mmCIF file of C-alpha atoms in Angstrom:
data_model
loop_
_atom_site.group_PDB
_atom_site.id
_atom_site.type_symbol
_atom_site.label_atom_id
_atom_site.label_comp_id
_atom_site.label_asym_id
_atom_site.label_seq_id
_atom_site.Cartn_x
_atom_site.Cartn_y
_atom_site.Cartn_z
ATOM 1 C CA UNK E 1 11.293 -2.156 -10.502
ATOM 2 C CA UNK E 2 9.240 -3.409 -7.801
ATOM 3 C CA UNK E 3 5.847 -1.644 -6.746
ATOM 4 C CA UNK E 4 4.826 -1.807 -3.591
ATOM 5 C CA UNK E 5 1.588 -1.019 -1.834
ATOM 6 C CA UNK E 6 0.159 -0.058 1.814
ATOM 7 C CA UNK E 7 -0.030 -3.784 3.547
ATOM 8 C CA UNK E 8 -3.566 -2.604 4.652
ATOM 9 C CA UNK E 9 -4.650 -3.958 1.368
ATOM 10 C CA UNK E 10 -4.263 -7.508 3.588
ATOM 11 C CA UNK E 11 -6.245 -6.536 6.369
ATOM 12 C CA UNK E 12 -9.188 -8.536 5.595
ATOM 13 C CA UNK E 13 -7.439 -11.295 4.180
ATOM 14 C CA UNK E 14 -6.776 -13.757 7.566
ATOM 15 C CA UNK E 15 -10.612 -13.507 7.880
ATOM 16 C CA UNK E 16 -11.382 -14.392 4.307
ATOM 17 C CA UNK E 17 -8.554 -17.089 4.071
ATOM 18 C CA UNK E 18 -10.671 -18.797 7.173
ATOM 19 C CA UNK E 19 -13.989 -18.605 5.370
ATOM 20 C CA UNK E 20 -12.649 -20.380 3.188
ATOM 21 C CA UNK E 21 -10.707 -23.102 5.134
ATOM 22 C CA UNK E 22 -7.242 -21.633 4.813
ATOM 23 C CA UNK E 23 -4.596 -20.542 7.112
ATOM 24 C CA UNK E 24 -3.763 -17.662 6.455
ATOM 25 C CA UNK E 25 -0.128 -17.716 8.185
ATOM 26 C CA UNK E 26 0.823 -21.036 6.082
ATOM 27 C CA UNK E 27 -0.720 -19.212 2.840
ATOM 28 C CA UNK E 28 1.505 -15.748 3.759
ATOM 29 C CA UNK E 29 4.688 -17.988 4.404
ATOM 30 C CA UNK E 30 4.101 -19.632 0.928
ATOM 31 C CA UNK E 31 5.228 -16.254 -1.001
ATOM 32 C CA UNK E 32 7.383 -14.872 1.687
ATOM 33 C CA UNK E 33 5.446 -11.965 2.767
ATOM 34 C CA UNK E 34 6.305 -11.148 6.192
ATOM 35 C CA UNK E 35 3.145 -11.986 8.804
ATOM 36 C CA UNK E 36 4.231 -8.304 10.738
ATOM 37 C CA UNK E 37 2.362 -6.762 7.903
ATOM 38 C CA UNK E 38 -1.018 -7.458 9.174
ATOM 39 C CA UNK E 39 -0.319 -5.973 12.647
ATOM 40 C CA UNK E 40 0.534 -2.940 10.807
ATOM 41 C CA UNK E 41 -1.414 -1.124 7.727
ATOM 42 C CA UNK E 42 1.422 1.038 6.544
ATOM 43 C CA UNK E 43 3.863 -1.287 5.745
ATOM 44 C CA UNK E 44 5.014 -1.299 2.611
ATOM 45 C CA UNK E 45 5.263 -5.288 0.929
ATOM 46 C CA UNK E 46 5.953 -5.868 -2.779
ATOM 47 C CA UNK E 47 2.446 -6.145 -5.140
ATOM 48 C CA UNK E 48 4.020 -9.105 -6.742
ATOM 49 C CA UNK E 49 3.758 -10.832 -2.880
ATOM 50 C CA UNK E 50 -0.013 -9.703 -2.794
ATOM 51 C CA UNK E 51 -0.428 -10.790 -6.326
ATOM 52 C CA UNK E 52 1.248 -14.582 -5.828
ATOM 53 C CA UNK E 53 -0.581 -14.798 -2.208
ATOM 54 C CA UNK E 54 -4.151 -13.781 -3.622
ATOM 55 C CA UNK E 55 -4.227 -16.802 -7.108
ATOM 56 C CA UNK E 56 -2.667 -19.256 -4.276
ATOM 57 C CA UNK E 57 -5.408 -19.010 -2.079
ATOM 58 C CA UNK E 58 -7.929 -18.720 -4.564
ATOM 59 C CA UNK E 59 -6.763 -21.914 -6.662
ATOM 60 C CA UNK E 60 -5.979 -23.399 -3.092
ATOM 61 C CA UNK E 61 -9.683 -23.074 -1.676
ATOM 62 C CA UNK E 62 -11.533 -23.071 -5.128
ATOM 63 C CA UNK E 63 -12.907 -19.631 -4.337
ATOM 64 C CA UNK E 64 -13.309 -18.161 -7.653
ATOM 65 C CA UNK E 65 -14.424 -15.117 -6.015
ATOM 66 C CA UNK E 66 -11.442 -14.808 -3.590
ATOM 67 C CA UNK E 67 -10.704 -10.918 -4.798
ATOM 68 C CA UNK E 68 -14.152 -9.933 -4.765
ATOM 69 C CA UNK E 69 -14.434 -11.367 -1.183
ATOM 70 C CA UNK E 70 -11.336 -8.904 -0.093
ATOM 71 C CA UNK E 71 -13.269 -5.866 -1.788
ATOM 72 C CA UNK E 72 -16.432 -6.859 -0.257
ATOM 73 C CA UNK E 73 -14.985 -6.634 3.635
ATOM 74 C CA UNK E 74 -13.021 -3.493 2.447
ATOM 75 C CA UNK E 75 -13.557 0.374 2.373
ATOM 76 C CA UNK E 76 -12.212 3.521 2.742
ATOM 77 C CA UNK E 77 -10.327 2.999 5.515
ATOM 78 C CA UNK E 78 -8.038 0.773 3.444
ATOM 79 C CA UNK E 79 -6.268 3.191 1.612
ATOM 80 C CA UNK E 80 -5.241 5.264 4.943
ATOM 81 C CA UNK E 81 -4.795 9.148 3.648
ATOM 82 C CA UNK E 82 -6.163 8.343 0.424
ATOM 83 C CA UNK E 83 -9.527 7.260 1.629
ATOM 84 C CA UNK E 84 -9.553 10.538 3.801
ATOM 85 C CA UNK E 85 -9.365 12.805 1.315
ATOM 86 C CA UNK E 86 -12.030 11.400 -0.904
ATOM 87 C CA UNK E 87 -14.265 11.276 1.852
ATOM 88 C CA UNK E 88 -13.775 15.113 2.365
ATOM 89 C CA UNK E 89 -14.534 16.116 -0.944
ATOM 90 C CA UNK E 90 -17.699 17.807 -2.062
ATOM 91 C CA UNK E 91 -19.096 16.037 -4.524
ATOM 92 C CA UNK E 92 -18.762 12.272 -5.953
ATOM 93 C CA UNK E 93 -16.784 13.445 -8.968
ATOM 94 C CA UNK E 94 -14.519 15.638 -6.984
ATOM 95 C CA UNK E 95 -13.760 12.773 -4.956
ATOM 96 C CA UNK E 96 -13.651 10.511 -7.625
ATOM 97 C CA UNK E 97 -10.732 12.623 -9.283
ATOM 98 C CA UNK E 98 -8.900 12.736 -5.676
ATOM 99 C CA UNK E 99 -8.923 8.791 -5.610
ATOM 100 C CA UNK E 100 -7.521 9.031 -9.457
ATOM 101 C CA UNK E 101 -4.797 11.471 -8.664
ATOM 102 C CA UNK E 102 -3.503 10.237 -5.121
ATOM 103 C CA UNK E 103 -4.252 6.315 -5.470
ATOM 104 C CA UNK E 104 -0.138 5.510 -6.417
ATOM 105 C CA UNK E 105 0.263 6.960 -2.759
ATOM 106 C CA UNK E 106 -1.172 3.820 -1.702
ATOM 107 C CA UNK E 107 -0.356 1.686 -4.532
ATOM 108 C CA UNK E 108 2.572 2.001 -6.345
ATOM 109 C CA UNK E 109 1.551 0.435 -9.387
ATOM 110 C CA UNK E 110 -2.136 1.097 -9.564
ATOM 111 C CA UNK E 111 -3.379 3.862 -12.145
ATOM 112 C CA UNK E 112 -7.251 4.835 -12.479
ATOM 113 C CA UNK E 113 -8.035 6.656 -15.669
ATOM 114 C CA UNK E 114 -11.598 9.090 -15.421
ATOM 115 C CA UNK E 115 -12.610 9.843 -18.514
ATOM 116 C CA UNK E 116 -16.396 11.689 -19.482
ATOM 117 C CA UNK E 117 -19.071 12.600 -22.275
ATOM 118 C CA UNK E 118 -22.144 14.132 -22.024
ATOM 119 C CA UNK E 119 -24.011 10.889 -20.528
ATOM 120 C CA UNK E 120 -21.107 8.185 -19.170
ATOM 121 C CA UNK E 121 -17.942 8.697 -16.693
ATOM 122 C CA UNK E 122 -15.431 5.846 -17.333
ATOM 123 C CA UNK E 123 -13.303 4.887 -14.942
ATOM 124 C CA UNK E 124 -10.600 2.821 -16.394
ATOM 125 C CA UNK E 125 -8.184 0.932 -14.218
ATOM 126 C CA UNK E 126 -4.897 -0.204 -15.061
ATOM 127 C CA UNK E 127 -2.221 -2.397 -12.813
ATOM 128 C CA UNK E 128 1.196 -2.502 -13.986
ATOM 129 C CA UNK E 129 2.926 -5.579 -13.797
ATOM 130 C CA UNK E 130 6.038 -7.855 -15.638
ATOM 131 C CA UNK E 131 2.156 -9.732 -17.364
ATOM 132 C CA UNK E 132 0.719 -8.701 -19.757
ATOM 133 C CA UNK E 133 -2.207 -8.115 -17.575
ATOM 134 C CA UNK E 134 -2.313 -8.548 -14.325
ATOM 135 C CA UNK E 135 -4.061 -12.293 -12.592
ATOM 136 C CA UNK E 136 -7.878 -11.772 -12.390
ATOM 137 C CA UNK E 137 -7.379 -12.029 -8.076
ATOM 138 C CA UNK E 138 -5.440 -8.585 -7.957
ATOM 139 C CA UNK E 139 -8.252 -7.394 -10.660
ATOM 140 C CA UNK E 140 -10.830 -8.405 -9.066
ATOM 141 C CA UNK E 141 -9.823 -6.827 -5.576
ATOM 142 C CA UNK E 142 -8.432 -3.491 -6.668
ATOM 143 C CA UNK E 143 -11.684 -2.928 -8.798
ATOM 144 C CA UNK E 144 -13.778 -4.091 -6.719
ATOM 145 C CA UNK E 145 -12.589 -2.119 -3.963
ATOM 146 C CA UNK E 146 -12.996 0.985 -6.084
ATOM 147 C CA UNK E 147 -16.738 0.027 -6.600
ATOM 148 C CA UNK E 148 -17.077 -0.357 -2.934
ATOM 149 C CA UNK E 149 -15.734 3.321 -2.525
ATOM 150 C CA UNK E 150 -17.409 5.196 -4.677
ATOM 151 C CA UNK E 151 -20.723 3.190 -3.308
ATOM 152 C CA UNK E 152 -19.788 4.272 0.183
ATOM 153 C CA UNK E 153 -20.341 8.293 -1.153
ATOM 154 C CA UNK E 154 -23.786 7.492 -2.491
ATOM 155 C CA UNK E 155 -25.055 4.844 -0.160
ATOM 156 C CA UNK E 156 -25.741 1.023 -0.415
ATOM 157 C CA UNK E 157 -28.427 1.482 -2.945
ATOM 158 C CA UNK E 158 -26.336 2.751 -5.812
ATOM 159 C CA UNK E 159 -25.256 0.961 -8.643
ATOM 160 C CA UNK E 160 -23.143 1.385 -11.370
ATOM 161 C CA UNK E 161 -24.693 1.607 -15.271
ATOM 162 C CA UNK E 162 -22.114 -1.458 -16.260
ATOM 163 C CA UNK E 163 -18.655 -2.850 -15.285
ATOM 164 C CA UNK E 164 -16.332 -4.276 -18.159
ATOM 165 C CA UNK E 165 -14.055 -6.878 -17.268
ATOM 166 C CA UNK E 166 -10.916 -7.757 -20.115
ATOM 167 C CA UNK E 167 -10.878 -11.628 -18.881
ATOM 168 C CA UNK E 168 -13.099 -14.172 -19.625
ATOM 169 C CA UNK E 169 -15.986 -14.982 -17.538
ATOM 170 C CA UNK E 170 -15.906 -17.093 -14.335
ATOM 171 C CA UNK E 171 -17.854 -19.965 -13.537
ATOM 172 C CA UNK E 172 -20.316 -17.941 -11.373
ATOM 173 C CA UNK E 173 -21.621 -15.201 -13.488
ATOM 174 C CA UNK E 174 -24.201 -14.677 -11.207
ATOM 175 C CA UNK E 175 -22.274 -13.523 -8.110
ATOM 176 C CA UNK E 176 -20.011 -10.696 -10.242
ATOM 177 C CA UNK E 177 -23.568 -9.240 -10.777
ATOM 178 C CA UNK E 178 -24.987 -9.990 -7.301
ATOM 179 C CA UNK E 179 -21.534 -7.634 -5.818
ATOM 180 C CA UNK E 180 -21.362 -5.075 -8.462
ATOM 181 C CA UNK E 181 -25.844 -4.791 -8.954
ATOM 182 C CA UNK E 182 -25.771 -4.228 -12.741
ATOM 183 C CA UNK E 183 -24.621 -5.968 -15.933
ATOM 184 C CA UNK E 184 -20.908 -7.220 -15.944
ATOM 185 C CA UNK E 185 -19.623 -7.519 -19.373
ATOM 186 C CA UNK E 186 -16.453 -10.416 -19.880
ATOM 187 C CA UNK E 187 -13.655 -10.032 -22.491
ATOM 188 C CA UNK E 188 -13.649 -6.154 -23.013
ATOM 189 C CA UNK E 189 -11.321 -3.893 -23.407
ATOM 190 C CA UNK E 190 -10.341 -2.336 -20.506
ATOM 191 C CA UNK E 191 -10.952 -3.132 -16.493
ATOM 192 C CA UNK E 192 -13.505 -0.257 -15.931
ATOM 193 C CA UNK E 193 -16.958 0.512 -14.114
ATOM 194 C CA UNK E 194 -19.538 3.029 -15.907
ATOM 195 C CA UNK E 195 -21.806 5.315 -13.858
ATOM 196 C CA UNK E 196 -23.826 8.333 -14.847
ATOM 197 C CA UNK E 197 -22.502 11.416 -15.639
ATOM 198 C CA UNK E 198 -24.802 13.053 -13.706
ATOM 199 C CA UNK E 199 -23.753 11.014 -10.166
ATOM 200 C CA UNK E 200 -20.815 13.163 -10.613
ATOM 201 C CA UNK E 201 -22.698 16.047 -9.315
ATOM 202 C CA UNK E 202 -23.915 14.458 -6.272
ATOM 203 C CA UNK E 203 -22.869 16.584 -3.299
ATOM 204 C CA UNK E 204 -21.007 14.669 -0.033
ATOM 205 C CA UNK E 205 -23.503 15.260 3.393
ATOM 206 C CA UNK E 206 -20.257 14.354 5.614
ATOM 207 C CA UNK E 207 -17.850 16.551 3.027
ATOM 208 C CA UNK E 208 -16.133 19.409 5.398
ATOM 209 C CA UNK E 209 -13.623 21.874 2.884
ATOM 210 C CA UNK E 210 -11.582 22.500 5.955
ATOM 211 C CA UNK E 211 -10.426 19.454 6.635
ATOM 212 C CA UNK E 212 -9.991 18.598 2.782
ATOM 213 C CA UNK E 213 -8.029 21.337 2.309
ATOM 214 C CA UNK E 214 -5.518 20.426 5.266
ATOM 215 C CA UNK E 215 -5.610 17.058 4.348
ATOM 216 C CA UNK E 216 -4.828 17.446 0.300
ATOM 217 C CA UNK E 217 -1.908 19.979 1.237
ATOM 218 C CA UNK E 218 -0.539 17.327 3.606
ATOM 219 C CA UNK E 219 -0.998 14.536 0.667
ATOM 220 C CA UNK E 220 0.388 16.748 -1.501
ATOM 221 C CA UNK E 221 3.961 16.980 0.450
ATOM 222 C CA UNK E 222 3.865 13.101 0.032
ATOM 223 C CA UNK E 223 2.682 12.522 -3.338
ATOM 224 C CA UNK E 224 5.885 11.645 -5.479
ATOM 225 C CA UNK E 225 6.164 8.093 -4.135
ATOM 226 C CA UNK E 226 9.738 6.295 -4.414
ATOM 227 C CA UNK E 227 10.519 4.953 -7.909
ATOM 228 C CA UNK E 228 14.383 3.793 -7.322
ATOM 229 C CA UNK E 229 15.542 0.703 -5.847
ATOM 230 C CA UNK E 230 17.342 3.245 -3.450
ATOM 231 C CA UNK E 231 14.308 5.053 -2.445
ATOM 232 C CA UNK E 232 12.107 2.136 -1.706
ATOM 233 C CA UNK E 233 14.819 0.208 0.533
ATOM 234 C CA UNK E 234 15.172 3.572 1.916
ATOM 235 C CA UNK E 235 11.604 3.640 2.848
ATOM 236 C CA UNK E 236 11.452 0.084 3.998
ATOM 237 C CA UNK E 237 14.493 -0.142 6.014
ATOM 238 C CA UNK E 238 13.286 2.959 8.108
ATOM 239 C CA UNK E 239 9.806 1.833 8.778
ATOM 240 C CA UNK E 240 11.803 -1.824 9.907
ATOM 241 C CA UNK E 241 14.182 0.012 11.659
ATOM 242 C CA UNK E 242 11.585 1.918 13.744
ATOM 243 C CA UNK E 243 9.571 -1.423 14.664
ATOM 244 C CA UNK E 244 13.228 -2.745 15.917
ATOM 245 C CA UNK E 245 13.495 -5.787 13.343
ATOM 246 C CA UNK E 246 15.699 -4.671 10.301
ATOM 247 C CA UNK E 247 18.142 -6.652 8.369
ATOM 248 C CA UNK E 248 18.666 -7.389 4.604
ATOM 249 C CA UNK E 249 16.803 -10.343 4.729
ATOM 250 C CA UNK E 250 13.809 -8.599 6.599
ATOM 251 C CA UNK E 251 13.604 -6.159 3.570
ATOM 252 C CA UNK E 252 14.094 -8.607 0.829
ATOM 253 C CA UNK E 253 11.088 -9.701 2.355
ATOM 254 C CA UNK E 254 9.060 -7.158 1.943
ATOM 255 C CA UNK E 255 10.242 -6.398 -1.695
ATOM 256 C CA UNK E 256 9.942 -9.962 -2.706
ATOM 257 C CA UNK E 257 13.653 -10.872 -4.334
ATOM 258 C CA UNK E 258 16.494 -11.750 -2.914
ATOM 259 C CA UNK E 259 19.240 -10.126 -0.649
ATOM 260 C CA UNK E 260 22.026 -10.351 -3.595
ATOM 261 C CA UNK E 261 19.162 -8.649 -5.792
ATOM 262 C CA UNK E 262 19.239 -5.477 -3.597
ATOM 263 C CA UNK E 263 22.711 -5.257 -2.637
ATOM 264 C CA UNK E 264 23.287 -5.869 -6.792
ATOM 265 C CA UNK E 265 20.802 -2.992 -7.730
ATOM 266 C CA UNK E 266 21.884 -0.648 -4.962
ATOM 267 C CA UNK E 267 25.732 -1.337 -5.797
ATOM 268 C CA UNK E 268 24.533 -0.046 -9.421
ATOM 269 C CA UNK E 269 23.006 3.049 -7.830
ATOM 270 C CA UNK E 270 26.693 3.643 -6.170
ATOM 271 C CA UNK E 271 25.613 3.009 -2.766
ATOM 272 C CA UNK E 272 24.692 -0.142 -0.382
ATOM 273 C CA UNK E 273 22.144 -1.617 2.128
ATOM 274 C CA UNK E 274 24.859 -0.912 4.714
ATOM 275 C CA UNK E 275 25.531 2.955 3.621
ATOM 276 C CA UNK E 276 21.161 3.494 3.924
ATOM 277 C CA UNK E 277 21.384 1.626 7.399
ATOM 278 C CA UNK E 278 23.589 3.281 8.540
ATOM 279 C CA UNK E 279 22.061 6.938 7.229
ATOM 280 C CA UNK E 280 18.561 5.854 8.448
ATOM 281 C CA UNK E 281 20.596 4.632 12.496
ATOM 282 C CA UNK E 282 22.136 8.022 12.481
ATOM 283 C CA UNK E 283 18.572 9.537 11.701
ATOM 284 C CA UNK E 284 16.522 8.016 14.328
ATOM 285 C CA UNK E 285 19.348 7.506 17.329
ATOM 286 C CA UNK E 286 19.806 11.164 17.836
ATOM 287 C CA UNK E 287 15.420 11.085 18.751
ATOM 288 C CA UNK E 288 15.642 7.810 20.895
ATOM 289 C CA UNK E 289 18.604 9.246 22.906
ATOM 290 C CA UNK E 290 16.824 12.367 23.951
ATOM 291 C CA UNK E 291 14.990 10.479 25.447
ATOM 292 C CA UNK E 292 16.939 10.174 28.920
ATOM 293 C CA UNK E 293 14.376 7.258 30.119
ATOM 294 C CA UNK E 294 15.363 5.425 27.493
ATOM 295 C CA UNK E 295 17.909 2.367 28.211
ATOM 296 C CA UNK E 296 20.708 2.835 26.195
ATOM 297 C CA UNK E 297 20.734 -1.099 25.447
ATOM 298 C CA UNK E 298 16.980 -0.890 24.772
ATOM 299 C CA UNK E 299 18.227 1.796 22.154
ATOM 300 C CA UNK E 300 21.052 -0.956 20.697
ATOM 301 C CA UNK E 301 19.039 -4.006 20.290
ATOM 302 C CA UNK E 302 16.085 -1.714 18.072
ATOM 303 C CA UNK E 303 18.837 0.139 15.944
ATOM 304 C CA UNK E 304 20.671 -3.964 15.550
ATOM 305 C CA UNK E 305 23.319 -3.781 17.591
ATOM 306 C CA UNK E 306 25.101 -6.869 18.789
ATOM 307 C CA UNK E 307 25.705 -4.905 22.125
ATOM 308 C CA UNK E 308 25.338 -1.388 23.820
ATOM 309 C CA UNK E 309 28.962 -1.221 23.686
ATOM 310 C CA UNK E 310 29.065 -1.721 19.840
ATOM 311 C CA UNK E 311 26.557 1.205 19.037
ATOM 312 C CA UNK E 312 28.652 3.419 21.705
ATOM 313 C CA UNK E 313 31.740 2.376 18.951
ATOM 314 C CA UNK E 314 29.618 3.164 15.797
ATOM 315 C CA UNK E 315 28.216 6.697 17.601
ATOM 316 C CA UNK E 316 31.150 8.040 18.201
ATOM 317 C CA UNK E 317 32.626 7.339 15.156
ATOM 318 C CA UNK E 318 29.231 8.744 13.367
ATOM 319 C CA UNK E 319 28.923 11.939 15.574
ATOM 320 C CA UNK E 320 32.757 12.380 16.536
ATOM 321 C CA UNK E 321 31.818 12.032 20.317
ATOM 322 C CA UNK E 322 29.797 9.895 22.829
ATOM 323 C CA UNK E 323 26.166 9.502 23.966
ATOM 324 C CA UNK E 324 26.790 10.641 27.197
ATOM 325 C CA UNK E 325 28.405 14.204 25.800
ATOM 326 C CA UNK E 326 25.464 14.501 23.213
ATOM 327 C CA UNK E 327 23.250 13.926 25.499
ATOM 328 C CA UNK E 328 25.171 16.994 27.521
ATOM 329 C CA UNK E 329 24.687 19.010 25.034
ATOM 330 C CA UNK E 330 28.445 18.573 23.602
ATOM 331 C CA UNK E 331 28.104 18.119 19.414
ATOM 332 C CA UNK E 332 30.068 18.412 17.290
ATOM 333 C CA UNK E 333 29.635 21.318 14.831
ATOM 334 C CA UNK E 334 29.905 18.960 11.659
ATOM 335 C CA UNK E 335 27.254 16.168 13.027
ATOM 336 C CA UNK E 336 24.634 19.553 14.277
ATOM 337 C CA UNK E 337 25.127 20.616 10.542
ATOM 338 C CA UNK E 338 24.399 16.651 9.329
#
């Protein structure tokens, strides 16, 4: 299954590819991640993409530290909802525990494990992938980033007590301990950073409960992200859709295979990439007509329609009557009920 994550994961990554002497459209059109991602921060693109993109550049530019460089320019704002909630919470643990719990909303295949004892709070992170492990790039940037946030709830001074890392060590040492400000330890176990156990107590200044509290129940309505192949091209075709640019190729695109791979796993899930076009068309048409501003061949040419007159064919087939008598107020009883 492919995992997918929030796009704004790339948002620093033009400005770090050029730091570095890259271009960062060339090194995007390399693994066939589509460049409309970096225009927009909710897009969903496959991790493998982001994975592939992230070891090219950094074996490309001999930037050993290309992840870290990513986390470095990153923050809260990266992770959308995520990072909203865990800057509402009241104290570092509590937020720590909301990033643990919601982070798959922003990354499919990212788990963070927060485990305690009387002195130490571990916090273990794992990144599923067809590896074994996943490359150091993707390691580097996802745990670095998570450094980065939970130094954003203490301040820039803070550091953690150590940070284990299960590859072996780079050629720079040095700058792994410059960016993380304690000792990194190479060839360990697990992927994890080690603070206090008493940081976990540290209360939030900016924390308001109000806002967490609207915020986590609106999380929580989104929390189970999509796990089938159905579900995600679901998800992707109606964010493409809405932007105007959706096709099979588009999405195979953003979920890094192949068009015959999703019309072969969606045929196996007793549907097709036409059947969820055509659900997620009759989902948004019915808003863009009532709009009465709205040119009805504007309206064909976003939905990818060869003409207005072909989309008049397909509505009234769809809705068992045309624009102009929806628009009147004449529906159907069956398509109200749909």
């Amino acid at each position: 299954m492919t995992d997918l994550i929030r796009s704004a994961g790339l948002s620093y990554y033009p400005e770090v590819a050029r730091s570095v002497g890259l271009d960062p459209k060339h090194m995007m059109r390399k693994v066939r991640l589509p460049l409309a991602c970096l225009d927009k921060p909710d897009t969903p693109i496959a991790v493998t993409g982001l994975r592939r993109l992230l070891e090219l550049s950094a074996e490309a530019s001999g930037a050993e530290d290309f992840g870290l460089q990513l986390a470095e320019r990153g923050g809260l704002t990266n992770f959308g909802a995520v990072g909203l909630i865990v800057r509402e919470q009241a104290t570092v643990g509590e937020a720590i525990e909301a990033f643990s719990r919601f982070i798959p909303i922003h990354h499919d295949g990212m788990k963070l494990d927060v485990t305690r004892n009387k002195q130490t709070v571990t916090v273990t992170q794992h990144l599923r992938g067809r590896q074994p492990t996943a490359p150091r790039q993707s390691i580097d940037m996802a745990l670095g980033s998570v450094h980065r946030i939970i130094q954003s709830l203490f301040g820039s001074d803070w550091r953690p007590q150590e940070v284990h890392l299960h590859y072996p060590p780079p050629l720079d040492r040095k700058r792994y301990r410059e960016f993380y400000g304690c000792r990194v330890t190479f060839n360990a176990e697990a992927d994890s950073i080690l603070l206090s156990a008493h940081d976990m107590e540290r209360r939030i200044p900016s924390a308001h409960p109000l806002i967490a509290s609207y915020l986590r129940k609106r999380i929580e309505a989104i929390e189970t992200r999509p796990a089938s192949w159905e579900e995600k091209v679901d998800e992707v075709v109606r964010l493409l859709l809405a932007g105007g640019d959706c096709t099979v190729e588009r999405v195979a695109e953003h979920l890094a295979c192949t068009r015959r791979t999703i019309h072969r796993h969606l045929a196996e899930a007793g549907t097709s990439f036409s059947a969820i076009l055509d659900a997620q068309r009759a989902d948004l048409v019915v808003q863009l007509i009532d709009d009465p501003g709205r040119p009805l061949a504007d309206i064909a040419v976003q939905l990818g329609f060869s003409a207005q007159s072909a989309m008049a064919r397909w509505f009234r087939g769809h809705f068992g009557c045309t624009i102009t008598a929806w628009r009147k107020g004449a529906r159907p009883l069956a398509a109200t009920a749909a």
